[in-house]
PDB file of C-alpha atoms in Angstrom:
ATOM      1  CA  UNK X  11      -3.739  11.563 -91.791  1.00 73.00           C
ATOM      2  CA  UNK X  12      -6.332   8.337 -91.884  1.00 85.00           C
ATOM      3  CA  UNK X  13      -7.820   7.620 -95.227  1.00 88.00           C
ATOM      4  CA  UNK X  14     -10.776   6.412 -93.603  1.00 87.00           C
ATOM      5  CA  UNK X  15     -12.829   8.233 -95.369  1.00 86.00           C
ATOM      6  CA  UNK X  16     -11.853   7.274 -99.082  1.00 89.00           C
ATOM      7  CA  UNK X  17     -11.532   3.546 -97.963  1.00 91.00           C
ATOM      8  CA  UNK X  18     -15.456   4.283 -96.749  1.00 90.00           C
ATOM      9  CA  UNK X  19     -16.323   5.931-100.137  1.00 88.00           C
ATOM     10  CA  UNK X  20     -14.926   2.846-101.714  1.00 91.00           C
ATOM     11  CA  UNK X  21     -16.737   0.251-100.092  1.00 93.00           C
ATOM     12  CA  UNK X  22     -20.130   1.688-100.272  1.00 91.00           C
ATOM     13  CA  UNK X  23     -19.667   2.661-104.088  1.00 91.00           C
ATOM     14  CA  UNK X  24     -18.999  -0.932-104.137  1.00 91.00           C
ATOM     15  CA  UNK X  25     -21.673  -1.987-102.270  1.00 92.00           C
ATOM     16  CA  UNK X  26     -24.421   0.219-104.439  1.00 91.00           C
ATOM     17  CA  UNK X  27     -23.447  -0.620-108.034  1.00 88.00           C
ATOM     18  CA  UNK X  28     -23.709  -4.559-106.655  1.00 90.00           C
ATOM     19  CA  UNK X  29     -27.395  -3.526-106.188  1.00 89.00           C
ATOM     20  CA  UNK X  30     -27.846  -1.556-109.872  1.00 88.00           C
ATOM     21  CA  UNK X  31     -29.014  -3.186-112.933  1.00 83.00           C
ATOM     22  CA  UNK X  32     -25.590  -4.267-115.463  1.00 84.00           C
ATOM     23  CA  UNK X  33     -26.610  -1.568-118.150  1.00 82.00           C
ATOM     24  CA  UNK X  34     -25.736   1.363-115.826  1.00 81.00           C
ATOM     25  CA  UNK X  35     -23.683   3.591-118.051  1.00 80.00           C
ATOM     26  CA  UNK X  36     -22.632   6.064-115.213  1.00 82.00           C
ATOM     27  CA  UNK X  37     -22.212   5.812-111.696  1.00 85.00           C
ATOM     28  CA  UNK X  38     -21.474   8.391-108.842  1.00 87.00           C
ATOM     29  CA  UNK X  39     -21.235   8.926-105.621  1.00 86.00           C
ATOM     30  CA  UNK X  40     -20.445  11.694-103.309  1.00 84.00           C
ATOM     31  CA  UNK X  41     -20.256  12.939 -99.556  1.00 81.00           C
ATOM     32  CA  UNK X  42     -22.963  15.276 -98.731  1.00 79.00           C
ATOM     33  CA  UNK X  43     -22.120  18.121 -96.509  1.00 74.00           C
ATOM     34  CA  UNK X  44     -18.957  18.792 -98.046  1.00 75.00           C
ATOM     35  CA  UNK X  45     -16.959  21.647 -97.006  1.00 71.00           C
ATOM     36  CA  UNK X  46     -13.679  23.549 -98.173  1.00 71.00           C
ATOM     37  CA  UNK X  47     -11.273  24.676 -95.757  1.00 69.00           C
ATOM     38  CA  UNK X  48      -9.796  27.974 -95.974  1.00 72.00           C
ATOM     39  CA  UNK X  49      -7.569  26.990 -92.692  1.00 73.00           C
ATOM     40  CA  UNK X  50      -4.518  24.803 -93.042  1.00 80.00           C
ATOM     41  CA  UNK X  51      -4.771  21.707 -91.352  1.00 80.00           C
ATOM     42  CA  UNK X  52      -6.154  18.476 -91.696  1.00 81.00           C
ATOM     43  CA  UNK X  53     -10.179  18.314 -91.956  1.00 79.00           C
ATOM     44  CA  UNK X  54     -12.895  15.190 -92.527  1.00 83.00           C
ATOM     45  CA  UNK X  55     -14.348  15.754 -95.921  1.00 79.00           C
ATOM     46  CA  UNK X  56     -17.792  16.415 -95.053  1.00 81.00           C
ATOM     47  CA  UNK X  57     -19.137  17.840 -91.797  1.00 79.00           C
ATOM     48  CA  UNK X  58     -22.437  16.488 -91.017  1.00 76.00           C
ATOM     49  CA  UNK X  59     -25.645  18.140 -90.705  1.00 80.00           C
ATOM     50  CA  UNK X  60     -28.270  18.705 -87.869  1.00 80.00           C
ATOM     51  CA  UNK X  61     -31.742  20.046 -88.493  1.00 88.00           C
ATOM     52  CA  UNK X  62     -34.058  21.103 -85.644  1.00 90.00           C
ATOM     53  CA  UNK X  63     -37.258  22.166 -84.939  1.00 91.00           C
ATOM     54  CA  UNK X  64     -39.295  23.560 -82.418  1.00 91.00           C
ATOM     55  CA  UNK X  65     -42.517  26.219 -81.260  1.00 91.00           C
ATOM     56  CA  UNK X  66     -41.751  29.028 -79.984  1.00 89.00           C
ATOM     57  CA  UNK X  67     -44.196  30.499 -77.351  1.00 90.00           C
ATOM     58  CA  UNK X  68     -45.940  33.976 -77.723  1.00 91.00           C
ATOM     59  CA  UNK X  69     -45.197  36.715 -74.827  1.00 93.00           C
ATOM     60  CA  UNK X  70     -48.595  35.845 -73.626  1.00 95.00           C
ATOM     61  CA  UNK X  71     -47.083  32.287 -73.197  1.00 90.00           C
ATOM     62  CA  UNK X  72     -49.305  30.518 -75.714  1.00 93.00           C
ATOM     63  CA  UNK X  73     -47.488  28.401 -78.784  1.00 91.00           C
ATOM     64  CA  UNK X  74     -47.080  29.729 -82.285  1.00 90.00           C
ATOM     65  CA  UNK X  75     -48.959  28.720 -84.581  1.00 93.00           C
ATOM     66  CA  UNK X  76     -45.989  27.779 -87.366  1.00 92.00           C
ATOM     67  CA  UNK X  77     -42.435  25.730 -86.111  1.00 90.00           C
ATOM     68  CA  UNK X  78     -39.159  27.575 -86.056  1.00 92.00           C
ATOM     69  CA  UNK X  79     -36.135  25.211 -87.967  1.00 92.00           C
ATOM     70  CA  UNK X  80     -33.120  25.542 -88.337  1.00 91.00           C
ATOM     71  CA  UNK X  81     -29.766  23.780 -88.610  1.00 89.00           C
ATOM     72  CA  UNK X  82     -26.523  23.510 -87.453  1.00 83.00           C
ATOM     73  CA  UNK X  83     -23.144  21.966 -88.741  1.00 83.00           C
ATOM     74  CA  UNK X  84     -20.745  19.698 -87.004  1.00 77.00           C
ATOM     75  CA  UNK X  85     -16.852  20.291 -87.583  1.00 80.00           C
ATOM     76  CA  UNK X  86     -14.801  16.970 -86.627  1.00 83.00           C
ATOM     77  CA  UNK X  87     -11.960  16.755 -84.467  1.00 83.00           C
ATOM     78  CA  UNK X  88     -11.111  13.599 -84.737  1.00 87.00           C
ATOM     79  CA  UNK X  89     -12.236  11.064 -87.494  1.00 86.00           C
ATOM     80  CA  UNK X  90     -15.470   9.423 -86.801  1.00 83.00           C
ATOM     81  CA  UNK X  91     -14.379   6.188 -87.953  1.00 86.00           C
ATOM     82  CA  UNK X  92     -10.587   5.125 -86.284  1.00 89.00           C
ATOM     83  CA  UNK X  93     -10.521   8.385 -83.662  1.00 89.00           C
ATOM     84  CA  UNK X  94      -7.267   9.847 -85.469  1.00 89.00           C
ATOM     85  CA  UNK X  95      -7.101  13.270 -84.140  1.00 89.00           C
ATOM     86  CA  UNK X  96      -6.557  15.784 -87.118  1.00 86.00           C
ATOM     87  CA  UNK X  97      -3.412  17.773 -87.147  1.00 85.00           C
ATOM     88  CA  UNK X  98      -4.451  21.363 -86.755  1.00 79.00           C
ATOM     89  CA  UNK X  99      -2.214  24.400 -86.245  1.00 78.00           C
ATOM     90  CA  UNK X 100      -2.734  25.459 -82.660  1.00 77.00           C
ATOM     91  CA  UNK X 101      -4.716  28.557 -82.243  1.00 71.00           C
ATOM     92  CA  UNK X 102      -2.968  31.955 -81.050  1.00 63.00           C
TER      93      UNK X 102
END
């Protein structure tokens, strides 16, 4: 499996504590949309997130007054950074 996404965590931690004062005392930084996998395999850390929106209409065909959301979550395939395919037990 890539490591792309620890070698991404690394650079950007980099990258922010350049931009912090010298007197920060602790630092960290984490992947939001993290998941734990119950199936064996190989996984991306974090599955991203994808809120929507939208007004319903009324059975007389006029809008609602108040927007529906709602959300869904992505599950990765492949990593989004070099395109490795995760190893996955076939299905049966």
């Amino acid at each position: 499996m890539c490591n792309c996404f620890e070698e991404t965590m690394e650079k950007v931690t980099e990258h922010i504590k350049e931009q912090l004062p010298d007197n920060v005392e602790e630092f960290k930084a984490e992947w939001q949309g993290r998941a734990y996998m119950l199936a064996e395999g190989q996984y991306a850390p974090t599955s991203p997130k994808i809120e929507y929106e939208y007004r319903p209409m009324k059975r007389d065909g006029t809008p609602q007054k108040n927007l529906k959301k709602d959300s869904i979550t992505i599950l990765a395939s492949h990593c989004c950074y070099c395109g490795e395919k995760f190893e996955r037990p076939e299905k049966s």
